[in-house]
mmCIF file of C-alpha atoms in Angstrom:
data_model
loop_
_atom_site.group_PDB
_atom_site.id
_atom_site.type_symbol
_atom_site.label_atom_id
_atom_site.label_comp_id
_atom_site.label_asym_id
_atom_site.label_seq_id
_atom_site.Cartn_x
_atom_site.Cartn_y
_atom_site.Cartn_z
ATOM 1 C CA UNK A 15 -146.814 82.157 54.207
ATOM 2 C CA UNK A 16 -150.089 81.445 55.993
ATOM 3 C CA UNK A 17 -151.183 83.004 59.282
ATOM 4 C CA UNK A 18 -150.728 79.703 61.107
ATOM 5 C CA UNK A 19 -147.087 79.716 59.950
ATOM 6 C CA UNK A 20 -146.718 83.190 61.431
ATOM 7 C CA UNK A 21 -148.390 81.909 64.612
ATOM 8 C CA UNK A 22 -145.737 79.194 64.798
ATOM 9 C CA UNK A 23 -143.040 81.875 64.827
ATOM 10 C CA UNK A 24 -144.821 83.889 67.498
ATOM 11 C CA UNK A 25 -145.375 80.793 69.632
ATOM 12 C CA UNK A 26 -141.693 79.899 69.389
ATOM 13 C CA UNK A 27 -140.795 83.440 70.433
ATOM 14 C CA UNK A 28 -143.190 83.320 73.388
ATOM 15 C CA UNK A 29 -141.549 80.084 74.499
ATOM 16 C CA UNK A 30 -138.236 81.902 74.913
ATOM 17 C CA UNK A 31 -139.744 83.805 77.879
ATOM 18 C CA UNK A 32 -138.065 87.057 76.877
ATOM 19 C CA UNK A 33 -139.407 90.248 78.407
ATOM 20 C CA UNK A 34 -137.988 93.688 77.499
ATOM 21 C CA UNK A 35 -137.785 96.233 80.322
ATOM 22 C CA UNK A 36 -141.149 97.709 81.249
ATOM 23 C CA UNK A 37 -142.479 100.160 78.677
ATOM 24 C CA UNK A 38 -139.763 99.423 76.118
ATOM 25 C CA UNK A 39 -140.529 97.949 72.716
ATOM 26 C CA UNK A 40 -138.498 96.054 70.162
ATOM 27 C CA UNK A 41 -138.646 94.730 66.602
ATOM 28 C CA UNK A 42 -138.636 91.027 65.721
ATOM 29 C CA UNK A 43 -137.651 89.165 62.580
ATOM 30 C CA UNK A 44 -137.565 85.484 61.741
ATOM 31 C CA UNK A 45 -136.497 83.132 58.960
ATOM 32 C CA UNK A 46 -138.779 80.213 58.209
ATOM 33 C CA UNK A 47 -138.524 77.320 55.746
ATOM 34 C CA UNK A 48 -141.644 76.204 53.926
ATOM 35 C CA UNK A 49 -142.302 73.028 51.967
ATOM 36 C CA UNK A 50 -145.328 71.246 50.574
ATOM 37 C CA UNK A 51 -143.966 67.929 51.830
ATOM 38 C CA UNK A 52 -143.167 68.776 55.454
ATOM 39 C CA UNK A 53 -144.197 71.120 58.261
ATOM 40 C CA UNK A 54 -142.797 74.673 58.309
ATOM 41 C CA UNK A 55 -139.449 75.034 60.061
ATOM 42 C CA UNK A 56 -138.651 78.192 62.030
ATOM 43 C CA UNK A 57 -134.853 78.378 61.854
ATOM 44 C CA UNK A 58 -134.073 81.724 63.467
ATOM 45 C CA UNK A 59 -135.682 84.491 65.481
ATOM 46 C CA UNK A 60 -134.123 87.776 66.556
ATOM 47 C CA UNK A 61 -135.060 91.094 68.105
ATOM 48 C CA UNK A 62 -133.099 94.309 68.126
ATOM 49 C CA UNK A 63 -132.934 97.935 66.964
ATOM 50 C CA UNK A 64 -129.327 99.006 67.643
ATOM 51 C CA UNK A 65 -125.939 98.983 65.954
ATOM 52 C CA UNK A 66 -122.418 99.763 67.087
ATOM 53 C CA UNK A 67 -120.902 103.135 66.194
ATOM 54 C CA UNK A 68 -117.872 102.859 63.929
ATOM 55 C CA UNK A 69 -115.620 104.015 66.762
ATOM 56 C CA UNK A 70 -116.468 100.800 68.638
ATOM 57 C CA UNK A 71 -116.070 98.238 65.836
ATOM 58 C CA UNK A 72 -114.190 95.143 67.086
ATOM 59 C CA UNK A 73 -110.923 94.150 65.437
ATOM 60 C CA UNK A 74 -111.178 90.456 66.315
ATOM 61 C CA UNK A 75 -114.674 89.580 65.111
ATOM 62 C CA UNK A 76 -116.021 88.877 68.596
ATOM 63 C CA UNK A 77 -118.837 91.446 68.588
ATOM 64 C CA UNK A 78 -121.756 91.990 66.200
ATOM 65 C CA UNK A 79 -121.777 95.321 64.386
ATOM 66 C CA UNK A 80 -125.428 95.372 63.305
ATOM 67 C CA UNK A 81 -127.913 94.294 65.965
ATOM 68 C CA UNK A 82 -131.103 95.057 64.066
ATOM 69 C CA UNK A 83 -133.574 92.182 64.154
ATOM 70 C CA UNK A 84 -133.554 91.520 60.399
ATOM 71 C CA UNK A 85 -129.758 91.238 60.292
ATOM 72 C CA UNK A 86 -129.450 89.110 63.434
ATOM 73 C CA UNK A 87 -132.171 86.776 62.138
ATOM 74 C CA UNK A 88 -130.314 86.440 58.839
ATOM 75 C CA UNK A 89 -127.058 85.605 60.647
ATOM 76 C CA UNK A 90 -128.975 83.036 62.693
ATOM 77 C CA UNK A 91 -130.377 81.518 59.497
ATOM 78 C CA UNK A 92 -126.883 81.273 58.002
ATOM 79 C CA UNK A 93 -125.647 79.524 61.145
ATOM 80 C CA UNK A 94 -128.546 77.052 61.011
ATOM 81 C CA UNK A 95 -127.787 76.189 57.377
ATOM 82 C CA UNK A 96 -124.083 75.751 58.130
ATOM 83 C CA UNK A 97 -124.925 73.487 61.074
ATOM 84 C CA UNK A 98 -127.252 71.490 58.824
ATOM 85 C CA UNK A 99 -124.390 71.096 56.338
ATOM 86 C CA UNK A 100 -122.150 69.978 59.219
ATOM 87 C CA UNK A 101 -124.728 67.437 60.396
ATOM 88 C CA UNK A 102 -125.064 66.097 56.868
ATOM 89 C CA UNK A 103 -121.285 66.023 56.356
ATOM 90 C CA UNK A 104 -120.347 64.459 59.698
ATOM 91 C CA UNK A 105 -122.654 61.439 59.485
ATOM 92 C CA UNK A 106 -120.567 58.922 57.550
ATOM 93 C CA UNK A 107 -123.227 56.222 58.013
ATOM 94 C CA UNK A 108 -125.719 58.200 55.949
ATOM 95 C CA UNK A 109 -128.330 57.771 58.659
ATOM 96 C CA UNK A 110 -128.978 61.502 58.833
ATOM 97 C CA UNK A 111 -130.865 62.907 55.868
ATOM 98 C CA UNK A 112 -131.791 66.542 56.059
ATOM 99 C CA UNK A 113 -135.429 67.220 55.156
ATOM 100 C CA UNK A 114 -134.378 70.617 53.826
ATOM 101 C CA UNK A 115 -131.078 70.430 51.951
ATOM 102 C CA UNK A 116 -129.472 67.963 49.577
ATOM 103 C CA UNK A 117 -125.999 67.581 48.145
ATOM 104 C CA UNK A 118 -125.497 68.126 44.451
ATOM 105 C CA UNK A 119 -122.920 66.572 42.145
ATOM 106 C CA UNK A 120 -120.807 69.718 42.489
ATOM 107 C CA UNK A 121 -120.524 68.834 46.214
ATOM 108 C CA UNK A 122 -122.426 71.934 47.322
ATOM 109 C CA UNK A 123 -125.769 71.728 49.064
ATOM 110 C CA UNK A 124 -129.009 73.322 47.909
ATOM 111 C CA UNK A 125 -132.550 73.618 49.162
ATOM 112 C CA UNK A 126 -134.545 70.552 48.243
ATOM 113 C CA UNK A 127 -137.089 70.903 45.465
ATOM 114 C CA UNK A 128 -140.182 72.646 46.760
ATOM 115 C CA UNK A 129 -138.379 74.256 49.682
ATOM 116 C CA UNK A 130 -138.644 78.017 50.186
ATOM 117 C CA UNK A 131 -137.175 80.478 52.657
ATOM 118 C CA UNK A 132 -139.355 83.243 54.036
ATOM 119 C CA UNK A 133 -138.650 86.147 56.359
ATOM 120 C CA UNK A 134 -141.052 87.807 58.713
ATOM 121 C CA UNK A 135 -140.478 91.390 59.858
ATOM 122 C CA UNK A 136 -142.535 93.158 62.487
ATOM 123 C CA UNK A 137 -142.758 96.812 61.577
ATOM 124 C CA UNK A 138 -141.833 99.577 63.982
ATOM 125 C CA UNK A 139 -143.036 103.159 63.898
ATOM 126 C CA UNK A 140 -140.386 105.807 64.382
ATOM 127 C CA UNK A 141 -140.393 108.854 66.616
ATOM 128 C CA UNK A 142 -142.906 111.384 65.254
ATOM 129 C CA UNK A 143 -140.719 114.262 66.463
ATOM 130 C CA UNK A 144 -137.659 112.797 64.735
ATOM 131 C CA UNK A 145 -139.602 112.260 61.505
ATOM 132 C CA UNK A 146 -140.730 115.879 61.501
ATOM 133 C CA UNK A 147 -137.192 117.077 62.197
ATOM 134 C CA UNK A 148 -135.695 115.018 59.389
ATOM 135 C CA UNK A 149 -138.358 115.985 56.871
ATOM 136 C CA UNK A 150 -138.059 119.698 57.654
ATOM 137 C CA UNK A 151 -134.288 119.763 57.108
ATOM 138 C CA UNK A 152 -132.707 120.943 53.868
ATOM 139 C CA UNK A 153 -130.025 118.716 52.357
ATOM 140 C CA UNK A 154 -127.565 119.291 49.558
ATOM 141 C CA UNK A 155 -128.054 117.097 46.475
ATOM 142 C CA UNK A 156 -126.324 113.743 46.687
ATOM 143 C CA UNK A 157 -123.346 113.302 44.428
ATOM 144 C CA UNK A 158 -122.699 110.222 42.344
ATOM 145 C CA UNK A 159 -121.899 107.104 44.393
ATOM 146 C CA UNK A 160 -122.861 108.792 47.676
ATOM 147 C CA UNK A 161 -125.081 107.497 50.447
ATOM 148 C CA UNK A 162 -127.605 109.329 52.589
ATOM 149 C CA UNK A 163 -127.178 109.502 56.361
ATOM 150 C CA UNK A 164 -129.975 107.603 58.088
ATOM 151 C CA UNK A 165 -133.423 109.031 57.502
ATOM 152 C CA UNK A 166 -132.249 112.292 55.958
ATOM 153 C CA UNK A 167 -135.074 113.624 53.781
ATOM 154 C CA UNK A 168 -137.576 110.908 52.984
ATOM 155 C CA UNK A 169 -138.170 112.380 49.538
ATOM 156 C CA UNK A 170 -134.938 110.791 48.355
ATOM 157 C CA UNK A 171 -136.307 107.490 47.114
ATOM 158 C CA UNK A 172 -134.047 104.644 46.075
ATOM 159 C CA UNK A 173 -130.805 106.010 47.551
ATOM 160 C CA UNK A 174 -128.506 103.931 49.730
ATOM 161 C CA UNK A 175 -128.551 104.812 53.408
ATOM 162 C CA UNK A 176 -126.402 104.114 56.455
ATOM 163 C CA UNK A 177 -127.596 103.418 59.965
ATOM 164 C CA UNK A 178 -128.671 104.620 62.421
ATOM 165 C CA UNK A 179 -131.792 106.502 61.436
ATOM 166 C CA UNK A 180 -131.635 109.043 64.245
ATOM 167 C CA UNK A 181 -129.699 112.225 63.541
ATOM 168 C CA UNK A 182 -128.563 112.465 67.170
ATOM 169 C CA UNK A 183 -126.743 109.092 67.155
ATOM 170 C CA UNK A 184 -123.069 108.330 66.415
ATOM 171 C CA UNK A 185 -122.448 107.361 62.805
ATOM 172 C CA UNK A 186 -121.841 103.808 61.620
ATOM 173 C CA UNK A 187 -120.776 102.038 58.437
ATOM 174 C CA UNK A 188 -123.770 99.679 58.555
ATOM 175 C CA UNK A 189 -126.032 99.918 55.528
ATOM 176 C CA UNK A 190 -129.784 100.230 56.042
ATOM 177 C CA UNK A 191 -131.726 96.985 56.407
ATOM 178 C CA UNK A 192 -133.628 97.692 53.181
ATOM 179 C CA UNK A 193 -130.320 97.996 51.303
ATOM 180 C CA UNK A 194 -129.018 94.737 52.770
ATOM 181 C CA UNK A 195 -132.248 92.859 52.022
ATOM 182 C CA UNK A 196 -132.157 94.233 48.463
ATOM 183 C CA UNK A 197 -128.637 92.860 48.038
ATOM 184 C CA UNK A 198 -129.916 89.421 49.100
ATOM 185 C CA UNK A 199 -132.288 89.552 46.093
ATOM 186 C CA UNK A 200 -129.194 89.061 43.913
ATOM 187 C CA UNK A 201 -126.465 87.598 46.117
ATOM 188 C CA UNK A 202 -128.660 85.391 48.302
ATOM 189 C CA UNK A 203 -128.805 85.727 52.075
ATOM 190 C CA UNK A 204 -126.187 83.032 52.764
ATOM 191 C CA UNK A 205 -123.242 85.418 52.565
ATOM 192 C CA UNK A 206 -119.732 84.780 51.262
ATOM 193 C CA UNK A 207 -118.389 82.050 53.567
ATOM 194 C CA UNK A 208 -121.427 79.785 53.243
ATOM 195 C CA UNK A 209 -121.205 79.775 49.442
ATOM 196 C CA UNK A 210 -118.313 77.346 49.807
ATOM 197 C CA UNK A 211 -120.891 74.736 50.867
ATOM 198 C CA UNK A 212 -124.331 76.052 49.825
ATOM 199 C CA UNK A 213 -125.721 77.397 46.576
ATOM 200 C CA UNK A 214 -127.280 80.883 46.818
ATOM 201 C CA UNK A 215 -130.348 81.004 49.072
ATOM 202 C CA UNK A 216 -133.110 83.416 48.105
ATOM 203 C CA UNK A 217 -136.196 84.639 49.954
ATOM 204 C CA UNK A 218 -139.465 83.549 48.372
ATOM 205 C CA UNK A 219 -141.526 85.928 50.499
ATOM 206 C CA UNK A 220 -141.237 88.681 53.084
ATOM 207 C CA UNK A 221 -144.055 88.920 55.619
ATOM 208 C CA UNK A 222 -144.553 92.285 57.327
ATOM 209 C CA UNK A 223 -146.673 92.916 60.399
ATOM 210 C CA UNK A 224 -148.596 95.929 61.711
ATOM 211 C CA UNK A 225 -149.252 97.581 58.359
ATOM 212 C CA UNK A 226 -152.749 99.174 58.222
ATOM 213 C CA UNK A 227 -155.016 97.699 55.572
ATOM 214 C CA UNK A 228 -155.585 101.026 53.811
ATOM 215 C CA UNK A 229 -151.871 101.561 53.027
ATOM 216 C CA UNK A 230 -150.822 98.014 52.151
ATOM 217 C CA UNK A 231 -150.859 98.596 48.409
ATOM 218 C CA UNK A 232 -148.585 101.606 48.866
ATOM 219 C CA UNK A 233 -146.269 99.704 51.215
ATOM 220 C CA UNK A 234 -146.101 96.763 48.799
ATOM 221 C CA UNK A 235 -145.181 99.124 45.957
ATOM 222 C CA UNK A 236 -142.515 100.772 48.144
ATOM 223 C CA UNK A 237 -141.095 97.374 49.118
ATOM 224 C CA UNK A 238 -140.933 96.225 45.503
ATOM 225 C CA UNK A 239 -139.075 99.392 44.568
ATOM 226 C CA UNK A 240 -136.702 99.203 47.528
ATOM 227 C CA UNK A 241 -136.001 95.466 47.564
ATOM 228 C CA UNK A 242 -135.463 94.625 43.900
ATOM 229 C CA UNK A 243 -136.667 97.102 41.274
ATOM 230 C CA UNK A 244 -133.931 99.666 41.934
ATOM 231 C CA UNK A 245 -131.298 97.033 41.136
ATOM 232 C CA UNK A 246 -132.334 97.220 37.507
ATOM 233 C CA UNK A 247 -132.950 94.557 34.879
ATOM 234 C CA UNK A 248 -129.400 93.373 34.186
ATOM 235 C CA UNK A 249 -129.123 89.640 33.552
ATOM 236 C CA UNK A 250 -125.356 89.536 33.156
ATOM 237 C CA UNK A 251 -124.664 88.015 36.572
ATOM 238 C CA UNK A 252 -122.123 85.279 37.351
ATOM 239 C CA UNK A 253 -123.497 81.717 37.029
ATOM 240 C CA UNK A 254 -125.852 80.855 39.884
ATOM 241 C CA UNK A 255 -126.806 84.473 40.607
ATOM 242 C CA UNK A 256 -129.794 86.429 39.351
ATOM 243 C CA UNK A 257 -132.430 88.849 40.582
ATOM 244 C CA UNK A 258 -135.106 87.084 42.639
ATOM 245 C CA UNK A 259 -138.374 88.828 43.459
ATOM 246 C CA UNK A 260 -139.764 88.052 46.934
ATOM 247 C CA UNK A 261 -143.524 88.237 47.386
ATOM 248 C CA UNK A 262 -144.540 90.965 49.851
ATOM 249 C CA UNK A 263 -147.159 89.626 52.249
ATOM 250 C CA UNK A 264 -148.845 91.157 55.295
ATOM 251 C CA UNK A 265 -150.132 89.655 58.520
ATOM 252 C CA UNK A 266 -152.637 90.921 61.062
ATOM 253 C CA UNK A 267 -151.148 88.925 63.902
ATOM 254 C CA UNK A 268 -149.676 91.278 66.523
ATOM 255 C CA UNK A 269 -146.223 91.004 68.041
ATOM 256 C CA UNK A 270 -146.483 91.226 71.831
ATOM 257 C CA UNK A 271 -143.449 93.490 72.273
ATOM 258 C CA UNK A 272 -143.998 95.885 69.365
ATOM 259 C CA UNK A 273 -144.380 99.599 69.931
ATOM 260 C CA UNK A 274 -147.994 99.436 68.804
ATOM 261 C CA UNK A 275 -148.902 96.770 71.358
ATOM 262 C CA UNK A 276 -146.858 98.323 74.202
ATOM 263 C CA UNK A 277 -148.556 101.699 73.722
ATOM 264 C CA UNK A 278 -151.999 100.163 74.177
ATOM 265 C CA UNK A 279 -150.980 99.502 77.783
ATOM 266 C CA UNK A 280 -148.668 102.385 78.700
ATOM 267 C CA UNK A 281 -146.673 105.180 77.054
ATOM 268 C CA UNK A 282 -143.572 103.885 75.319
ATOM 269 C CA UNK A 283 -140.232 104.485 77.031
ATOM 270 C CA UNK A 284 -138.312 103.953 73.814
ATOM 271 C CA UNK A 285 -136.749 100.966 72.100
ATOM 272 C CA UNK A 286 -134.967 98.256 74.039
ATOM 273 C CA UNK A 287 -131.156 98.301 74.146
ATOM 274 C CA UNK A 288 -130.988 94.509 74.266
ATOM 275 C CA UNK A 289 -131.228 92.100 71.374
ATOM 276 C CA UNK A 290 -132.203 88.442 71.309
ATOM 277 C CA UNK A 291 -130.777 85.787 68.986
ATOM 278 C CA UNK A 292 -132.272 82.283 68.699
ATOM 279 C CA UNK A 293 -131.156 79.591 66.249
ATOM 280 C CA UNK A 294 -133.167 76.389 65.838
ATOM 281 C CA UNK A 295 -131.688 73.065 66.980
ATOM 282 C CA UNK A 296 -129.152 74.786 69.226
ATOM 283 C CA UNK A 297 -129.227 75.791 72.870
ATOM 284 C CA UNK A 298 -129.499 78.218 74.489
ATOM 285 C CA UNK A 299 -130.698 81.452 72.893
ATOM 286 C CA UNK A 300 -128.568 84.521 73.503
ATOM 287 C CA UNK A 301 -129.214 87.999 74.868
ATOM 288 C CA UNK A 302 -126.956 90.657 73.386
ATOM 289 C CA UNK A 303 -126.014 94.189 74.290
ATOM 290 C CA UNK A 304 -123.331 96.280 72.577
ATOM 291 C CA UNK A 305 -122.887 93.365 70.169
ATOM 292 C CA UNK A 306 -121.701 90.912 72.820
ATOM 293 C CA UNK A 307 -123.496 88.528 75.167
ATOM 294 C CA UNK A 308 -125.221 90.233 78.047
ATOM 295 C CA UNK A 309 -123.240 89.923 81.268
ATOM 296 C CA UNK A 310 -119.898 89.087 79.612
ATOM 297 C CA UNK A 311 -117.071 91.334 80.790
ATOM 298 C CA UNK A 312 -114.781 92.855 78.127
ATOM 299 C CA UNK A 313 -111.797 90.773 79.239
ATOM 300 C CA UNK A 314 -113.754 87.523 78.801
ATOM 301 C CA UNK A 315 -115.456 88.185 75.491
ATOM 302 C CA UNK A 316 -112.976 86.119 73.446
ATOM 303 C CA UNK A 317 -113.841 82.896 75.230
ATOM 304 C CA UNK A 318 -115.688 80.451 73.008
ATOM 305 C CA UNK A 319 -118.595 80.184 75.448
ATOM 306 C CA UNK A 320 -118.727 83.980 75.819
ATOM 307 C CA UNK A 321 -118.810 85.195 72.214
ATOM 308 C CA UNK A 322 -122.089 85.348 70.237
ATOM 309 C CA UNK A 323 -122.621 82.218 68.158
ATOM 310 C CA UNK A 324 -123.315 84.385 65.096
ATOM 311 C CA UNK A 325 -120.248 86.616 65.485
ATOM 312 C CA UNK A 326 -117.710 86.640 62.682
ATOM 313 C CA UNK A 327 -115.085 84.692 64.618
ATOM 314 C CA UNK A 328 -117.642 82.058 65.680
ATOM 315 C CA UNK A 329 -118.784 81.627 62.083
ATOM 316 C CA UNK A 330 -115.178 81.270 60.936
ATOM 317 C CA UNK A 331 -114.661 78.450 63.442
ATOM 318 C CA UNK A 332 -117.846 76.747 62.215
ATOM 319 C CA UNK A 333 -116.659 77.133 58.619
ATOM 320 C CA UNK A 334 -113.421 75.378 59.522
ATOM 321 C CA UNK A 335 -115.284 72.550 61.289
ATOM 322 C CA UNK A 336 -117.207 71.870 58.082
ATOM 323 C CA UNK A 337 -113.994 71.790 56.062
ATOM 324 C CA UNK A 338 -112.650 69.141 58.435
ATOM 325 C CA UNK A 339 -115.916 67.169 58.407
ATOM 326 C CA UNK A 340 -115.825 67.073 54.600
ATOM 327 C CA UNK A 341 -112.189 65.917 54.636
ATOM 328 C CA UNK A 342 -111.100 69.155 52.972
ATOM 329 C CA UNK A 343 -107.918 71.031 53.893
ATOM 330 C CA UNK A 344 -108.654 73.097 56.997
ATOM 331 C CA UNK A 345 -107.842 76.769 57.224
ATOM 332 C CA UNK A 346 -104.285 77.778 57.869
ATOM 333 C CA UNK A 347 -104.358 79.128 61.461
ATOM 334 C CA UNK A 348 -103.038 82.442 60.155
ATOM 335 C CA UNK A 349 -105.613 82.744 57.344
ATOM 336 C CA UNK A 350 -107.879 85.687 58.018
ATOM 337 C CA UNK A 351 -111.637 85.974 57.904
ATOM 338 C CA UNK A 352 -111.265 88.547 55.128
ATOM 339 C CA UNK A 353 -109.090 86.222 53.036
ATOM 340 C CA UNK A 354 -111.584 83.384 53.457
ATOM 341 C CA UNK A 355 -114.447 85.586 52.278
ATOM 342 C CA UNK A 356 -112.527 86.987 49.325
ATOM 343 C CA UNK A 357 -111.621 83.478 48.164
ATOM 344 C CA UNK A 358 -115.264 82.883 47.192
ATOM 345 C CA UNK A 359 -114.632 84.180 43.675
ATOM 346 C CA UNK A 360 -118.073 83.762 42.120
ATOM 347 C CA UNK A 361 -119.817 85.412 45.073
ATOM 348 C CA UNK A 362 -117.325 88.282 45.090
ATOM 349 C CA UNK A 363 -117.786 88.773 41.343
ATOM 350 C CA UNK A 364 -121.552 89.058 41.813
ATOM 351 C CA UNK A 365 -121.083 91.429 44.733
ATOM 352 C CA UNK A 366 -118.671 93.596 42.755
ATOM 353 C CA UNK A 367 -121.168 93.812 39.907
ATOM 354 C CA UNK A 368 -123.780 95.023 42.393
ATOM 355 C CA UNK A 369 -121.740 97.465 44.499
ATOM 356 C CA UNK A 370 -118.750 98.159 42.250
ATOM 357 C CA UNK A 371 -118.105 101.388 40.362
ATOM 358 C CA UNK A 372 -120.711 100.697 37.674
ATOM 359 C CA UNK A 373 -123.126 98.758 39.868
ATOM 360 C CA UNK A 374 -126.650 99.705 40.898
ATOM 361 C CA UNK A 375 -125.409 100.038 44.496
ATOM 362 C CA UNK A 376 -122.108 101.748 43.717
ATOM 363 C CA UNK A 377 -122.485 104.026 46.728
ATOM 364 C CA UNK A 378 -122.327 101.054 49.115
ATOM 365 C CA UNK A 379 -120.122 101.815 52.127
ATOM 366 C CA UNK A 380 -117.438 99.134 52.475
ATOM 367 C CA UNK A 381 -116.154 98.569 55.974
ATOM 368 C CA UNK A 382 -112.932 97.134 54.572
ATOM 369 C CA UNK A 383 -110.403 94.579 55.769
ATOM 370 C CA UNK A 384 -109.484 96.521 58.904
ATOM 371 C CA UNK A 385 -112.212 94.822 60.912
ATOM 372 C CA UNK A 386 -111.871 91.451 59.177
ATOM 373 C CA UNK A 387 -108.152 90.716 59.507
ATOM 374 C CA UNK A 388 -108.470 88.277 62.396
ATOM 375 C CA UNK A 389 -107.669 84.573 62.214
ATOM 376 C CA UNK A 390 -108.354 81.376 64.112
ATOM 377 C CA UNK A 391 -105.011 81.840 65.831
ATOM 378 C CA UNK A 392 -105.946 85.259 67.221
ATOM 379 C CA UNK A 393 -104.590 86.176 70.649
ATOM 380 C CA UNK A 394 -107.186 85.676 73.347
ATOM 381 C CA UNK A 395 -105.469 88.308 75.464
ATOM 382 C CA UNK A 396 -105.889 91.068 72.899
ATOM 383 C CA UNK A 397 -108.968 93.138 73.698
ATOM 384 C CA UNK A 398 -108.647 94.906 70.321
ATOM 385 C CA UNK A 399 -112.213 96.213 70.030
ATOM 386 C CA UNK A 400 -114.775 97.553 72.423
ATOM 387 C CA UNK A 401 -112.911 99.065 75.361
ATOM 388 C CA UNK A 402 -115.975 100.496 77.056
ATOM 389 C CA UNK A 403 -119.696 99.913 76.473
ATOM 390 C CA UNK A 404 -121.553 102.362 74.276
ATOM 391 C CA UNK A 405 -125.121 102.220 73.006
ATOM 392 C CA UNK A 406 -126.233 103.595 69.670
ATOM 393 C CA UNK A 407 -129.869 104.505 69.437
ATOM 394 C CA UNK A 408 -132.066 103.223 66.631
#
C-alpha cells in the first residue's frame, strides 16, 4: 500500500468531521481494497479502544462486544462485502457489475483477479505506569490451553490473551486483537456467516502507523511471529483454507487523533470512550458507546434504526436478505444466529483445527451459544442485555 493510498483513508476519515473530546485520543483502523486495474477503495473505517465486560454481554445480539478499532473495521468490511453481494444478487438485469467481486461456478463470490485487501492500523502507546506495573508483577506459569489476562508479563511471547489490557478493568471474553488478526491468516476475515456467499478473504498487507524508524525491523519480526508464524506450518486445512502471510508495512503519515499527535498539543486525558464505525456506500456513519449507538436509550436499542449496522442481529438480517435475493430458502424465523454460523461446515472445520484441543490456538476462549441464541423473531420488548451503561477501559 502506497502513502497516497493511506492519505485516501485519512482524507475519508477527516471528511466524517469526528472530534473526540478535548485531550482524548483514539486508535483508527481501516480496510482498503487495492487493484492494478482500478482506484483503491476504502471500504471501512473505525476508531475505538474499549470492549464490554462479560457481565454486560447482550443476549439478543444488539450490542457490539469488542469496540476496538481493528475489530469494528473488520465488521464494517464484512458488511460492505455482504452489501456488495446483495447488490450483485438483486440486479436481475445484470446492469450492475461489481468492480471488486465476481461470482464463481460454485455460486459463491470471490475477489476479482488482482484484487487485494489491506488493513491499516494506527498504533497507540500504552500507559507507562501500567506497563511498569504489569512487567514488575510475578505470574505463575501458564498451564496447557490457558490464556494470559491482558498485558500480564510481556515476556510471555506467543500466548493467547484476553482483553482488556489494563489490570484494573473488568474482565471480558474478547481475545486480543493480535490473536483475532492471526486467526484471519487462516480463516479469512469474512467470518462464518459470509462464507455462505463469499470465499475466504485474506489480508495481503497490514499497514501500521507511528512506529519509529529505528525499531521497525523489530516490530516487523514481532508482527510476523504474532500474526502467522505461531500458527505453525500445518497444511492439512479444509479445502479453501490455508495460512496466508500478510506483508507488514509502515507509514509515516500521522493520524490526527492519535495519542502521539494529541500530546504534541496538550497532555493526554486518556483514551476516548466513544467509537466510530463507517462503512463505504452506506449512510450515515455511526457513533458508538457501550456497544450501542450513542444517544439510544436501552429500551429503544432493538429498533432497526437504533441498533449498530454491524451488530450480530443486524448482520443476521442482512444475511437473510441475501438469501431472499438469491432465491434461496430464507431463514426460519426461529433459527438462531448460532445455528446459522455453525451450519457453515467447512469454516467451522477450519476453525476447530485452529482453536480445537490439538490446535495452535487451543487456549482460545469461546464465548459460547449463550450470547448467540437469538433469532430474527426475537421479542423487541425483551431488554435481555445491557441494563445499565458501563465502560471498560482499554
